Every structure is written in structure tokens, then in C-alpha cells.
PDB file of C-alpha atoms and ligand atoms in Angstrom:
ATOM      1  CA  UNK W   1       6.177  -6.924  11.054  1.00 98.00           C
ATOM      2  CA  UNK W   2       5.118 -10.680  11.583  1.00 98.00           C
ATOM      3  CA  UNK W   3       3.926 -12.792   9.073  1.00 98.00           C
ATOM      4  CA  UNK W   4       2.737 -16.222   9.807  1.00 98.00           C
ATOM      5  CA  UNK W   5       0.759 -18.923   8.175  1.00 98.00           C
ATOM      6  CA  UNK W   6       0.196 -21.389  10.865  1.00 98.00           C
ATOM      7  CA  UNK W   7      -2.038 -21.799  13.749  1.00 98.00           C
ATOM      8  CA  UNK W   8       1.124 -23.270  15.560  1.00 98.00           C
ATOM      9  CA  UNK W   9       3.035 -20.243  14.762  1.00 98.00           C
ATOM     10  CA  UNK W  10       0.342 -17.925  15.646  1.00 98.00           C
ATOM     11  CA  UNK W  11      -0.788 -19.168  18.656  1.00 98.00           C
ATOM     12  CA  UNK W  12       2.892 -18.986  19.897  1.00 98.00           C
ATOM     13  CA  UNK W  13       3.198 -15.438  19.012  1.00 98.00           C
ATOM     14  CA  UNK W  14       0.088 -13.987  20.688  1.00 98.00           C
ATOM     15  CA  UNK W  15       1.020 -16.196  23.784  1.00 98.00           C
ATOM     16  CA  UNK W  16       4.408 -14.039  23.781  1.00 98.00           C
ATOM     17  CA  UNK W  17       2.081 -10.859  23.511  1.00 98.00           C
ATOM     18  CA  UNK W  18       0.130 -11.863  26.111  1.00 97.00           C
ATOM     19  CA  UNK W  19       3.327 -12.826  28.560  1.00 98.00           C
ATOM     20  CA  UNK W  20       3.789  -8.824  27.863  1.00 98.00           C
ATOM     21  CA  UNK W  21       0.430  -7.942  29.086  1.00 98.00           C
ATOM     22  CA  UNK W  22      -0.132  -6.434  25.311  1.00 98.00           C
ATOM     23  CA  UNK W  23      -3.600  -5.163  24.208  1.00 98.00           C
ATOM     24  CA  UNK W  24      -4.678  -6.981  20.711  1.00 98.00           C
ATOM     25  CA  UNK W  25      -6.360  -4.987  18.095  1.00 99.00           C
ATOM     26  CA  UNK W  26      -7.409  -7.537  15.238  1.00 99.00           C
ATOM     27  CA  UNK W  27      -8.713  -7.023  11.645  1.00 99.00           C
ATOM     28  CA  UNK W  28     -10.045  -9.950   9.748  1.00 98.00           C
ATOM     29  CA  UNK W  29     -10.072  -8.885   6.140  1.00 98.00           C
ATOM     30  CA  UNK W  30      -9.824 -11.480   2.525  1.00 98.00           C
ATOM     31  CA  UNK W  31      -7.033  -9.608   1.901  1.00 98.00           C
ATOM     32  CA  UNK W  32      -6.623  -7.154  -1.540  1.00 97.00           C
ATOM     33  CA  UNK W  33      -6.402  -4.530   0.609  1.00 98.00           C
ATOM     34  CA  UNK W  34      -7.198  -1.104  -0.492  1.00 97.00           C
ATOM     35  CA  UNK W  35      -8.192   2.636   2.435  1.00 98.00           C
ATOM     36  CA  UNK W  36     -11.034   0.764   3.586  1.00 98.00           C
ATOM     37  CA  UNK W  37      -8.967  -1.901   5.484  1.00 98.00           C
ATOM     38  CA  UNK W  38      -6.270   0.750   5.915  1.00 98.00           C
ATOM     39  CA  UNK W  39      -8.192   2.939   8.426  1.00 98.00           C
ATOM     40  CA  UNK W  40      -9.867  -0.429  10.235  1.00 98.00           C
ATOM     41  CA  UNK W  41      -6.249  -1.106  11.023  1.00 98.00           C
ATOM     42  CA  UNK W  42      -5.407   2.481  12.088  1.00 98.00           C
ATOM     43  CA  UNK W  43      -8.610   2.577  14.244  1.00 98.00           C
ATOM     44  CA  UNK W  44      -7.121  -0.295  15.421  1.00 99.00           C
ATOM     45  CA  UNK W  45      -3.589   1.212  16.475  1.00 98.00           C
ATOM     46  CA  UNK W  46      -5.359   3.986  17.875  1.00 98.00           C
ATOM     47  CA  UNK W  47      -6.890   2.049  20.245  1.00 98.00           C
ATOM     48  CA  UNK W  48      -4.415  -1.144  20.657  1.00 98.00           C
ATOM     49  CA  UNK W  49      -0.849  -1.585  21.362  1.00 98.00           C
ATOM     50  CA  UNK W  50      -0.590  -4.396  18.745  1.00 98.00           C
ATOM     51  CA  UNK W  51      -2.511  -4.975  15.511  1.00 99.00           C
ATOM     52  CA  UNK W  52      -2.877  -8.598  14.283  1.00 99.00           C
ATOM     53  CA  UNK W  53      -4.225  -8.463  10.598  1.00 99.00           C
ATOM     54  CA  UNK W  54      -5.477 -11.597   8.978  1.00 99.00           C
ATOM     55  CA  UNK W  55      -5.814 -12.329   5.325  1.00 98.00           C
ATOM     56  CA  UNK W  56      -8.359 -15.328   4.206  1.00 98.00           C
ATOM     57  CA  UNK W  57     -10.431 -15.692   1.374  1.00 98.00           C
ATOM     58  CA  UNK W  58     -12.732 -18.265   3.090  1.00 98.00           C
ATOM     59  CA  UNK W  59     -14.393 -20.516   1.234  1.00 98.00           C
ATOM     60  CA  UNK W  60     -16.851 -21.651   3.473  1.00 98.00           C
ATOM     61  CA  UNK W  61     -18.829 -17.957   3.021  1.00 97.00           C
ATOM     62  CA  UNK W  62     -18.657 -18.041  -0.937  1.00 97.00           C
ATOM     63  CA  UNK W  63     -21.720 -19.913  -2.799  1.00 95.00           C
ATOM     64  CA  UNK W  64     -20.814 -22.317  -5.298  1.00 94.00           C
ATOM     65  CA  UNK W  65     -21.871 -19.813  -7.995  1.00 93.00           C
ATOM     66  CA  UNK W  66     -19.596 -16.874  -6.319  1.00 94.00           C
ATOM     67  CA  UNK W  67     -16.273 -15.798  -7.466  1.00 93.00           C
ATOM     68  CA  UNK W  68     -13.907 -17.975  -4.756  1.00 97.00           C
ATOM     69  CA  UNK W  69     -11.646 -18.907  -7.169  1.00 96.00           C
ATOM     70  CA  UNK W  70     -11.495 -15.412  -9.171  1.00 94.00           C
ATOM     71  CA  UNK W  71     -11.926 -12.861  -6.163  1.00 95.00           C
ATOM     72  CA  UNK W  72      -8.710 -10.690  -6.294  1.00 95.00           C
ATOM     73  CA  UNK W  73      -5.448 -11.626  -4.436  1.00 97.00           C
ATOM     74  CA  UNK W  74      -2.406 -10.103  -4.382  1.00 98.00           C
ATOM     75  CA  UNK W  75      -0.039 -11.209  -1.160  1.00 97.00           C
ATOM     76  CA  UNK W  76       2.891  -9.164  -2.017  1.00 98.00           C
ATOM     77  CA  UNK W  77       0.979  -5.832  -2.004  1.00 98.00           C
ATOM     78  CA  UNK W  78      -1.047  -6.254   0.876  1.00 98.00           C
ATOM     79  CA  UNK W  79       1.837  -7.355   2.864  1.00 98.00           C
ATOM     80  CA  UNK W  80       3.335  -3.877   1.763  1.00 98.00           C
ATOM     81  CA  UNK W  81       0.655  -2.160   2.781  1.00 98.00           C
ATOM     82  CA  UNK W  82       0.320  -3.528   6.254  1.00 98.00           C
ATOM     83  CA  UNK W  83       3.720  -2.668   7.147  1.00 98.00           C
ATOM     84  CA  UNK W  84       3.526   0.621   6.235  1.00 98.00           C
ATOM     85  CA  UNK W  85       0.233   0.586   7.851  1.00 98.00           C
ATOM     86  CA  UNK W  86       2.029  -0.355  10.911  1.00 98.00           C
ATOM     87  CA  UNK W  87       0.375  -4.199  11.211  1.00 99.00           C
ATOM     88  CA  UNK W  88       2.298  -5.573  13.968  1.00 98.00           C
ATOM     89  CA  UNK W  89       1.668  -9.201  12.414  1.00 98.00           C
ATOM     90  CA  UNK W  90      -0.413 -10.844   9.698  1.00 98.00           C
ATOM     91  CA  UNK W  91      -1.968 -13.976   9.819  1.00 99.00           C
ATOM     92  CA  UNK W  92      -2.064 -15.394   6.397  1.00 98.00           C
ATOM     93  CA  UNK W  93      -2.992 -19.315   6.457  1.00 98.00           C
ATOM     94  CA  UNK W  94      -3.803 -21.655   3.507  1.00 98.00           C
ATOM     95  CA  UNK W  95      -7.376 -23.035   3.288  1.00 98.00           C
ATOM     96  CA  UNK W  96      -5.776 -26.729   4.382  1.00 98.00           C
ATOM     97  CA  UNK W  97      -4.456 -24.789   7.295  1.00 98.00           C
ATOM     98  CA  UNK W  98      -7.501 -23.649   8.527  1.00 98.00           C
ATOM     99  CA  UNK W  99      -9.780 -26.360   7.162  1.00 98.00           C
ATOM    100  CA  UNK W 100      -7.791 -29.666   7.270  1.00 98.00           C
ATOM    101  CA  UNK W 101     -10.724 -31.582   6.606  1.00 97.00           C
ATOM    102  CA  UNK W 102     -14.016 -30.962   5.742  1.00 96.00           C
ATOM    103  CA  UNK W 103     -15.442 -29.038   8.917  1.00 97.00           C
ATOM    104  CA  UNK W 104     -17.577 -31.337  11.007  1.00 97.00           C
ATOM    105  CA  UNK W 105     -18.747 -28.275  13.158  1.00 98.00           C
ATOM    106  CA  UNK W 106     -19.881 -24.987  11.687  1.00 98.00           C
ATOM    107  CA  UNK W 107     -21.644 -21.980  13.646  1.00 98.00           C
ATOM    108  CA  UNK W 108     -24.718 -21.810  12.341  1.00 98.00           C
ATOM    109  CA  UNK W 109     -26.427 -18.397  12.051  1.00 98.00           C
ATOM    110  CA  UNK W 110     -30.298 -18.104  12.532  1.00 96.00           C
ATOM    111  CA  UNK W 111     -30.860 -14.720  13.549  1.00 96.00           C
ATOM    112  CA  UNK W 112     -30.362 -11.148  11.048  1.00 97.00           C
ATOM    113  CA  UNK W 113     -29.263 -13.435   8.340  1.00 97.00           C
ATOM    114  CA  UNK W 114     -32.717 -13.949   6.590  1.00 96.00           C
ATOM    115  CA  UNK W 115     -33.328 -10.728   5.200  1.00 98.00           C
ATOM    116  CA  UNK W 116     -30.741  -8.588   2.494  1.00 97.00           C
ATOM    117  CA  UNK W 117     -27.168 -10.291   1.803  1.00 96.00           C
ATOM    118  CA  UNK W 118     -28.516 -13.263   4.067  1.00 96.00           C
ATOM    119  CA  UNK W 119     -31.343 -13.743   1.740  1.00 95.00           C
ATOM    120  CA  UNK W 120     -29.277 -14.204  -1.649  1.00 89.00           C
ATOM    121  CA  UNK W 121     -25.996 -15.304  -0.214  1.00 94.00           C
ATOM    122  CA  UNK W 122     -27.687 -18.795   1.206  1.00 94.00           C
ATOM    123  CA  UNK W 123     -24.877 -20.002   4.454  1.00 96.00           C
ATOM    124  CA  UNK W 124     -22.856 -16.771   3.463  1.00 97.00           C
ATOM    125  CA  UNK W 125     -23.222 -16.098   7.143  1.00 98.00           C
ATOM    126  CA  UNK W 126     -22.326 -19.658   8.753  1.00 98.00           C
ATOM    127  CA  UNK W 127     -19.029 -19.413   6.732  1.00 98.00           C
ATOM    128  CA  UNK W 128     -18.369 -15.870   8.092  1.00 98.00           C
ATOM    129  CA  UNK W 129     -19.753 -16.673  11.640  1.00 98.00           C
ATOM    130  CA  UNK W 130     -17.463 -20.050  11.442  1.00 98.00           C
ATOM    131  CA  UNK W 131     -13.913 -18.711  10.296  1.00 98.00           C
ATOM    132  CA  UNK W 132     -14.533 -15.731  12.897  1.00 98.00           C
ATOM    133  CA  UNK W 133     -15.082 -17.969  15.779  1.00 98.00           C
ATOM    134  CA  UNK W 134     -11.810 -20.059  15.047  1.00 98.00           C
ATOM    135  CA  UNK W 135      -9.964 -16.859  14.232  1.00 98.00           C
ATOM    136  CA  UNK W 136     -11.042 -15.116  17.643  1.00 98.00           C
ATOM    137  CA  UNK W 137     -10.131 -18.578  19.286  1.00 98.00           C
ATOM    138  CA  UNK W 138      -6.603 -18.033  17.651  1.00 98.00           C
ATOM    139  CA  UNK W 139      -6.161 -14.439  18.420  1.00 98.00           C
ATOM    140  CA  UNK W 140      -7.945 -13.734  21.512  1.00 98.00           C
ATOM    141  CA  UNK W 141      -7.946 -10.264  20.606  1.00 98.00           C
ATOM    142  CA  UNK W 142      -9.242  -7.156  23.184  1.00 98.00           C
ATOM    143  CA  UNK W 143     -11.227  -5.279  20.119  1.00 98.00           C
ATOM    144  CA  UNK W 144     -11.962  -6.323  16.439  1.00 99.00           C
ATOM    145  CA  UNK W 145     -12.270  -4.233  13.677  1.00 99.00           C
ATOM    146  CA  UNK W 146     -15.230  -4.238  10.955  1.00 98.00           C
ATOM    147  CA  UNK W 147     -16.483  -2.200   8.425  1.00 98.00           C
ATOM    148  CA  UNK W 148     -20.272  -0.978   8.263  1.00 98.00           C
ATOM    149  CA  UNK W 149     -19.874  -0.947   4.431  1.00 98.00           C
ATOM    150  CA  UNK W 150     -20.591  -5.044   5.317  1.00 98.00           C
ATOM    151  CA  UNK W 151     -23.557  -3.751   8.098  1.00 98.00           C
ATOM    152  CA  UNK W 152     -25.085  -6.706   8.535  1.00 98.00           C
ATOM    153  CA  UNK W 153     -21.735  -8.396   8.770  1.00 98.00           C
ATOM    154  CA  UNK W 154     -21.453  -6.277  12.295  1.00 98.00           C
ATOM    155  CA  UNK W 155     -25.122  -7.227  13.028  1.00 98.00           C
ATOM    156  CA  UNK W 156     -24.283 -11.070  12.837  1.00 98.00           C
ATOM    157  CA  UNK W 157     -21.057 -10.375  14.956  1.00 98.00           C
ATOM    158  CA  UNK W 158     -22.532  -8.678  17.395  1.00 98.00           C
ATOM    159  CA  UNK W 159     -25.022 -11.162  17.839  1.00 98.00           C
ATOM    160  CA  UNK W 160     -22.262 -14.203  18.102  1.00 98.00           C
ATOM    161  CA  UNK W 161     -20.314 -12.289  20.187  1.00 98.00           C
ATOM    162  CA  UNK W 162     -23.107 -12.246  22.510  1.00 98.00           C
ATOM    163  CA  UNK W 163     -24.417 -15.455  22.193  1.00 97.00           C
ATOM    164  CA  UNK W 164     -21.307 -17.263  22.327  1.00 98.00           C
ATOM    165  CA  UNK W 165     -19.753 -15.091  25.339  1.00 98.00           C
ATOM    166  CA  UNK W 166     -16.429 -13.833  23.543  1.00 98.00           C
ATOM    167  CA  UNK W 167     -14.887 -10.935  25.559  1.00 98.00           C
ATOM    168  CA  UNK W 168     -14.054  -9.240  22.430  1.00 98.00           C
ATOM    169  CA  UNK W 169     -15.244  -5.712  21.910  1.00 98.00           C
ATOM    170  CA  UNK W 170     -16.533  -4.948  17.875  1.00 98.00           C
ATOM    171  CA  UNK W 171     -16.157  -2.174  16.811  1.00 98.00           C
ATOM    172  CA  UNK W 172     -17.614  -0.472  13.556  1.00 98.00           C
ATOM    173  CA  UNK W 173     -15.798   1.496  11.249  1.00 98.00           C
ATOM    174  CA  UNK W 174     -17.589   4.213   8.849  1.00 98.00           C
ATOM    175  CA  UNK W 175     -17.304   3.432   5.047  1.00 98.00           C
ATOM    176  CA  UNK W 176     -14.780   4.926   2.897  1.00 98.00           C
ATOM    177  CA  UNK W 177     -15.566   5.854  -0.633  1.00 98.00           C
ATOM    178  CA  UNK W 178     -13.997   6.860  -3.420  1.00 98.00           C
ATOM    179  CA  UNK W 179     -14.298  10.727  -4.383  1.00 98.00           C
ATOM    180  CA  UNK W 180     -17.466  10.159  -6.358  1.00 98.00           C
ATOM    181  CA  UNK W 181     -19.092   8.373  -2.966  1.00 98.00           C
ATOM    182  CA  UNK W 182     -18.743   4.824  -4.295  1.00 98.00           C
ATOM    183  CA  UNK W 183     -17.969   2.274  -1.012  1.00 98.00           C
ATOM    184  CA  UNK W 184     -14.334   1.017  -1.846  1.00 98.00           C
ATOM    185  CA  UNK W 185     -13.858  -2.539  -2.509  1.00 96.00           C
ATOM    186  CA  UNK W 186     -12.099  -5.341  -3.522  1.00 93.00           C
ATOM    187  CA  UNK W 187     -14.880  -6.110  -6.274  1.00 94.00           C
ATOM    188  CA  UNK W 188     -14.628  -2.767  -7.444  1.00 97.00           C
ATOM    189  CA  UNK W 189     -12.027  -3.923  -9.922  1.00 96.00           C
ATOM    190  CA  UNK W 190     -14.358  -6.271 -11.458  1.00 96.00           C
ATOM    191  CA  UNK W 191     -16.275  -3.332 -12.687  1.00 98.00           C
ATOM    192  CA  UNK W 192     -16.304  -1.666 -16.499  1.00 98.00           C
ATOM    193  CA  UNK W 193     -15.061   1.468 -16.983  1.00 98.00           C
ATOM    194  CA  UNK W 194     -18.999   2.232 -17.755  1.00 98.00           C
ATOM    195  CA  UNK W 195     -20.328   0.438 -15.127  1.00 98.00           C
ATOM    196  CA  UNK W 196     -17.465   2.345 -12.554  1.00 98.00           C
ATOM    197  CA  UNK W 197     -18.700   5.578 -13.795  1.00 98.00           C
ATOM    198  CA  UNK W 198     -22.897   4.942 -12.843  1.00 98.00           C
ATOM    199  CA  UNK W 199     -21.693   2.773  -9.349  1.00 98.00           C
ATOM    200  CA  UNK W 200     -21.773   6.116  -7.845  1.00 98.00           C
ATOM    201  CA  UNK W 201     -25.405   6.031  -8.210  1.00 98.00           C
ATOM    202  CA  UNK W 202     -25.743   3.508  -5.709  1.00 98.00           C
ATOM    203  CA  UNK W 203     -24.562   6.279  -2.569  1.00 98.00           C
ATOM    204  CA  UNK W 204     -26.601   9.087  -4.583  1.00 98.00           C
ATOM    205  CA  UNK W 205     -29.552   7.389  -4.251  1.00 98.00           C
ATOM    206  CA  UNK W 206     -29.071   6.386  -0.389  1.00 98.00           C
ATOM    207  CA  UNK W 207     -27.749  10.087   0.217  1.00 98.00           C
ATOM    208  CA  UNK W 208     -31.145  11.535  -1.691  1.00 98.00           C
ATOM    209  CA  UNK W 209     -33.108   8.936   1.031  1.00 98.00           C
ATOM    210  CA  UNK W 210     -31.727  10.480   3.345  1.00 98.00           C
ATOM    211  CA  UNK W 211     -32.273  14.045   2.546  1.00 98.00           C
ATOM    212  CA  UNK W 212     -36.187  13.200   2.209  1.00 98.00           C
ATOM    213  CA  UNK W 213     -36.175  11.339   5.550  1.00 98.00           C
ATOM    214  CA  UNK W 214     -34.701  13.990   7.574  1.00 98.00           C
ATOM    215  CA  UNK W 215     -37.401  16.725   5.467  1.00 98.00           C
ATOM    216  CA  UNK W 216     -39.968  13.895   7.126  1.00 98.00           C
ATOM    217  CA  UNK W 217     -40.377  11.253   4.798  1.00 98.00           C
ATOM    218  CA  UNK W 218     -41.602   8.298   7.136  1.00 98.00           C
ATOM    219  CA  UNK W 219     -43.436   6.001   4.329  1.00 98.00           C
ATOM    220  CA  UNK W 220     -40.879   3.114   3.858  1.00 98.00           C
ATOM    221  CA  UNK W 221     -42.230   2.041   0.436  1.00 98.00           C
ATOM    222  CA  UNK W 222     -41.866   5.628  -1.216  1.00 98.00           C
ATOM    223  CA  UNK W 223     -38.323   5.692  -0.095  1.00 98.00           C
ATOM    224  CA  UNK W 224     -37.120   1.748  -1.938  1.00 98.00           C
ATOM    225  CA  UNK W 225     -39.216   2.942  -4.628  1.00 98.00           C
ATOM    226  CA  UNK W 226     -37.672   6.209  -5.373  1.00 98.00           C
ATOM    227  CA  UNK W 227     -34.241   4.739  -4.465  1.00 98.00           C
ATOM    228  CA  UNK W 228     -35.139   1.558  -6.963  1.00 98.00           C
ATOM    229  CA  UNK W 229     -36.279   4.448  -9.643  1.00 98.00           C
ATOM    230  CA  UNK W 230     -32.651   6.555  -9.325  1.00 98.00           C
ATOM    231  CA  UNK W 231     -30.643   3.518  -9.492  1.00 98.00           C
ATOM    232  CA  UNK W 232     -32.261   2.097 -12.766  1.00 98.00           C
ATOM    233  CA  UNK W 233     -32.121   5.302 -14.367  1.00 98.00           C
ATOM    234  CA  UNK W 234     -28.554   5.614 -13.822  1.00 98.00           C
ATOM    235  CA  UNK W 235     -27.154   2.430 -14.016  1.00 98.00           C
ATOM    236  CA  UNK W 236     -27.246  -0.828 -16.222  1.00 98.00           C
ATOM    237  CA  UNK W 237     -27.274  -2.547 -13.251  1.00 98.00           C
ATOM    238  CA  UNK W 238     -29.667  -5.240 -12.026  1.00 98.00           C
ATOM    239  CA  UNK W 239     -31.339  -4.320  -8.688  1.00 98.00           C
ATOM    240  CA  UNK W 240     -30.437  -7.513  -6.173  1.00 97.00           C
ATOM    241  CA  UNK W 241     -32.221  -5.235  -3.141  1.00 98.00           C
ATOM    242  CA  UNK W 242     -33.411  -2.173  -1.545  1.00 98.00           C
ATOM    243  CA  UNK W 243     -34.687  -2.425   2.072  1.00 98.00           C
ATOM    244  CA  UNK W 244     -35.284  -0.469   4.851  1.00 98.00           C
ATOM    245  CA  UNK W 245     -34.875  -2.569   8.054  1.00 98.00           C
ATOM    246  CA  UNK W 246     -34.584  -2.057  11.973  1.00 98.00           C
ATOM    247  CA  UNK W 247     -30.442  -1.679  12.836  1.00 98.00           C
ATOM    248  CA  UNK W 248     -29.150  -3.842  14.533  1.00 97.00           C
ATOM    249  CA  UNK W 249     -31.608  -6.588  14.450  1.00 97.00           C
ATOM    250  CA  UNK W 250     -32.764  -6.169  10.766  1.00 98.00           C
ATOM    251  CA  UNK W 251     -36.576  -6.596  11.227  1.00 98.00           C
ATOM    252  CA  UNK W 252     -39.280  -5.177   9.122  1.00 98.00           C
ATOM    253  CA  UNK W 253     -40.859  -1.517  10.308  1.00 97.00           C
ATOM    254  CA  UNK W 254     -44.097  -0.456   9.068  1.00 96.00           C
ATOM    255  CA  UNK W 255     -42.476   3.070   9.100  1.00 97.00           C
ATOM    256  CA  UNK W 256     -39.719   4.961   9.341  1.00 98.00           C
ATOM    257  CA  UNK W 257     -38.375   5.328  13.088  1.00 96.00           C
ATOM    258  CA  UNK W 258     -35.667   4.564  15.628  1.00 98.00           C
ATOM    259  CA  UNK W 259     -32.078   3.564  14.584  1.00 98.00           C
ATOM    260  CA  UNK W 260     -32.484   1.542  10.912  1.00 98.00           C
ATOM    261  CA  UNK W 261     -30.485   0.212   7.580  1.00 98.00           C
ATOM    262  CA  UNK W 262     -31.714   1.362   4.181  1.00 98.00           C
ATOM    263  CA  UNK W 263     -29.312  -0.764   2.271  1.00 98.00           C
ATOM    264  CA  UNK W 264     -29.176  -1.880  -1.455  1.00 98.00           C
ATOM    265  CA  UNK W 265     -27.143  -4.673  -3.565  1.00 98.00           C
ATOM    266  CA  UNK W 266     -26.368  -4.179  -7.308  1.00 98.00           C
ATOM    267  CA  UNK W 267     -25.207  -7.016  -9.637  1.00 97.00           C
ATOM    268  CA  UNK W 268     -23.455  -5.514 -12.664  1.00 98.00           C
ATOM    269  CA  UNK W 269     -22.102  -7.896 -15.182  1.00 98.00           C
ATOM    270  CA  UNK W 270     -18.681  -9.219 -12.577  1.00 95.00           C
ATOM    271  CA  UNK W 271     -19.382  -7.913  -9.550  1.00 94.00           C
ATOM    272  CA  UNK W 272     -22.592  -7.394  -7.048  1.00 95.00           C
ATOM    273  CA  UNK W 273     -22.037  -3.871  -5.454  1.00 97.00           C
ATOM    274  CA  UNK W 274     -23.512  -3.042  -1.824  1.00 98.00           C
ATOM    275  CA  UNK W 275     -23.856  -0.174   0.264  1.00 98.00           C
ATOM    276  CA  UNK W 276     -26.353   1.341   3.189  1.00 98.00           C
ATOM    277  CA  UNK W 277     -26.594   3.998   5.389  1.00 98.00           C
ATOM    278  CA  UNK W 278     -27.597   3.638   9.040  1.00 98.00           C
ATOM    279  CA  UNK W 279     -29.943   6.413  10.514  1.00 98.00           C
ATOM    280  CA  UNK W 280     -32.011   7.159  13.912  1.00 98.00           C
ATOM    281  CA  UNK W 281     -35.152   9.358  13.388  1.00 97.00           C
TER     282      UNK W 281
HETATM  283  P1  AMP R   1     -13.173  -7.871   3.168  1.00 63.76           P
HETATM  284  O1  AMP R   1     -11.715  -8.016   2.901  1.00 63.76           O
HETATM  285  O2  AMP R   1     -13.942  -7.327   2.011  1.00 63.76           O
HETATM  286  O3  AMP R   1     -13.791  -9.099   3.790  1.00 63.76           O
HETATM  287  O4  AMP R   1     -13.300  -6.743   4.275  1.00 63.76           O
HETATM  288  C1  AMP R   1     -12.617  -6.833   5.487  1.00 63.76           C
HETATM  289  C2  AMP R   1     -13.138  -5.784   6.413  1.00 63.76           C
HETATM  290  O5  AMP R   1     -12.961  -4.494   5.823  1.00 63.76           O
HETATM  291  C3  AMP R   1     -14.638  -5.942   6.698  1.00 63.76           C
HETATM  292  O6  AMP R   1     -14.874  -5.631   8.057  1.00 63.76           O
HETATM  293  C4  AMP R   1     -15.248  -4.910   5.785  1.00 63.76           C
HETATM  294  O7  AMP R   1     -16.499  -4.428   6.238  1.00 63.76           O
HETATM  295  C5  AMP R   1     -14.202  -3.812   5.853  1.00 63.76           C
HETATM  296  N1  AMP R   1     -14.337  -2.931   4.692  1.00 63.76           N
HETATM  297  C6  AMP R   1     -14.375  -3.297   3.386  1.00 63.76           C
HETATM  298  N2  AMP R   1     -14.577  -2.215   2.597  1.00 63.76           N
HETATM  299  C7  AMP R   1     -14.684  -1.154   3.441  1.00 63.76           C
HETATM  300  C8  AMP R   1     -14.909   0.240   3.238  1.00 63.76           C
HETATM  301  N3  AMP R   1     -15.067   0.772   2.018  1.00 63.76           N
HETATM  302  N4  AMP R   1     -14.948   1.031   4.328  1.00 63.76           N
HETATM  303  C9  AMP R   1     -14.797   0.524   5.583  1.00 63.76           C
HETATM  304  N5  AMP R   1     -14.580  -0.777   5.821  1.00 63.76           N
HETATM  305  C10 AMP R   1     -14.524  -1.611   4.768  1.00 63.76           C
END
């Protein structure tokens, strides 16, 4: 396995796995990797005959009130875990390598990024939509992988990779959760051993939304409300959202029908918690 921290070093690598007429899988994590990001990269060596995996915690998609400076890193691990994983390289630059100055052009996101995570996370998406489109410049990859744990993440994607023309293919990957259903994540270690135990609730209240919407629950208000009701009872958690949008392009319904998101956000005391399920009804 590669590892390489330069642009200059990268680029010359992919050209030499080009020159072999390679197809490039690539997974764009922040690194702290844990299954989640484990079976992104084996979808992607399913499908690829060389898996680039970068790891950046990019500044440009935190807040200044967000946890840049304290989210979790650990190089040595990771870098562990992607060889067993079978990474073919990892792309792991500094944020002076990828920002050398202050960036005079951004991508800015208009579309999907008003409603849920959009809403509360104020240029979250410009910072993710930015770093992507230098990254995909870099890596010129055939497929990239992303997790529908971050489902409007894949919206947004799929929109710039449509706008913007990028022969890349996106693909989704299903969440994977811990034995009690909670969506693994790097945040999860900001959690209390109380507050891990009642995070579960989160999934248990999605999964009991989904139960009543496929016995014919179509009234969108009943469903945030009795999700809202489950996840207050259970947790000591502060309710951030629950909504019940159109999937992909996140727009209000008036009821239940077609393909759609109910998704919810969580802030316990160190870390806001997400998690959604996509259905079509
Ligand atoms: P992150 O390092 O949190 O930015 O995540 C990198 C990629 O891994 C994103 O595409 C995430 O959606 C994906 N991911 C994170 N957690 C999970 C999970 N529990 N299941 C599937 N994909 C995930």
C-alpha cells in the first residue's frame, strides 16, 4: 500500500495507474476509520481494480462552533486498517497542502442543502462540495464510494456530479450499525456511556416509522411526531430534527409517497448523532 501526502505525489501515481489502463475505486473519508468505511472500501474492491482512500478532516465543512480541532484522529490505525482492508493507496494531505491559501474559489451549493444537516450546518455543504471537486480533480476516479448514513451528503453529490459533468459514477453504500442498530461513527466516541446506551433509540424510532408506514401510515406529521415522542422518552438528548422529505431532491411532501428520507439529528452533550432511512411507498 501507497501512502502519499502531496498533490505532486498523487497526481504522479494515478497517472502511472492510468498508463496501466487501471479502474479507480475512491473513498473520501476524515479518516478514524471504523466497519462503516471498511465495507465502502470493499464495495469498492469489488467493483475496482485499485482503491485510492483519502483521509481529510476538512476544515472548510466544519462551523466555527464544530469540533475541527477535537474530531478524532488517529493516522497510525487507520493506515492499519486500510492495508488490511486492501487500500491500494491513501491520500493523506495536510490542510496547507490542500488549502495553501485561503481558497479564492469555493463550489457553492444551492440546491438539497436548505433543509436537515444543510439547515443547521450553515456552508457545511460548500466545504464538502469544494474538497470533493479538487479531490475528484486529483483522482479522476471511475466510481466513488459514500455512505447513506450521510444521505444528503449523496444527494448533494449527485447533484454536483451532474451539474459539473464529472464522469464519476457514486455509488451509495447501506449504513452499518452497531448490534443495538446505532449508525457507526467517528462521533460515536464522544458519547457517555449513558448517552451510548439510549443512541439506539434514534434507529428504533426510524425502524417503528417504518413499520407504521408500510401498515399505511401516509400522514407525515403523525410519523415526526411519534418519532419526536420515542426519542425524548428514551434519550436525554436534544432533538436537532425529524423530517420526512422527497429522496433525492429533499423537498417537502404533503404526504407520504414515492421514494423519501425520514431522517433525524440528535445533539447529546459532545456529539450530534444522525441517521435516516430511505423508503418508496
Ligand atoms: P466520514 O469519515 O465520517 O466523513 O465518512 C466517510 C464516508 O463514510 C462517508 O461517505 C460516510 O457516509 C461513510 N460512512 C460513515 N459512517 C458510515 C456508516 N455507519 N455506514 C456506511 N457508511 C458510513
Amino acid at each position: 500500500m501507497k501512502k502519499v501526502e502531496t498533490k505532486n505525489e498523487l497526481i504522479n501515481e494515478m497517472m502511472r495507474f492510468k498508463q496501466q489502463n487501471k479502474s479507480i475505486g475512491f473513498v473520501p473519508t476524515m479518516g478514524f476509520l471504523h466497519e462503516g468505511h471498511l465495507t465502502l472500501i470493499e464495495e469498492a474492491k469489488k467493483d475496482n481494480q485499485i482503491v485510492i482512500l483519502s483521509i481529510f478532516v476538512n476544515p472548510l465543512q466544519f462551523g466555527p462552533t464544530e469540533d475541527f480541532d477535537s474530531y478524532p484522529r488517529d493516522k497510525k490505525r487507520d493506515e492499519e486498517l486500510a492495508l488490511k482492508a486492501g487500500v491500494d493507496l491513501i491520500f493523506s494531505p495536510s490542510v496547507e497542502e490542500m488549502y495553501p491559501t485561503e481558497p479564492s474559489y469555493t463550489v457553492n451549493v444551492r440546491d438539497r442543502v436548505n433543509v436537515l444537516c444543510g439547515k443547521s450546518r450553515e456552508g457545511h455543504f460548500n466545504g464538502v462540495a469544494t474538497v470533493l471537486t479538487k479531490l475528484f480533480n486529483l483522482i479522476r476516479p471511475n466510481k466513488a464510494y459514500f455512505g447513506m448514513k450521510d444521505a444528503q451528503q449523496v444527494a448533494v453529490i449527485e447533484g454536483l456530479i451532474s451539474e459539473f459533468h464529472f464522469p464519476i459514477e457514486i455509488v451509495p453504500v447501506a449504513t452499518i450499525r452497531e448490534e443495538d442498530g446505532l449508525a457507526k461513527s467517528s462521533r460515536n466516541v464522544y458519547l457517555n456511556e449513558l448517552e451510548r446506551h439510549q443512541a439506539s433509540a434514534l434507529y428504533r424510532s426510524l425502524l417503528k416509522a417504518r413499520d407504521d408506514i408500510n401498515n399505511g401510515e401516509r400522514n407525515i406529521d403523525q410519523i415526526k411526531k411519534q418519532v419526536q415522542q420515542m426519542i425524548m422518552k428514551e434519550t436525554t438528548g436534544k432533538i436537532d430534527y425529524v423530517e420526512v422529505l422527497s429522496y433525492p431532491e429533499l423537498k417537502e411532501m404533503k404526504v407520504i409517497k414515492g421514494k423519501f428520507i425520514l431522517a433525524v439529528a440528535v445533539k447529546f452533550t459532545n456529539a450530534r448523532l444522525i441517521d435516516n432511512i430511505t423508503m418508496e411507498v
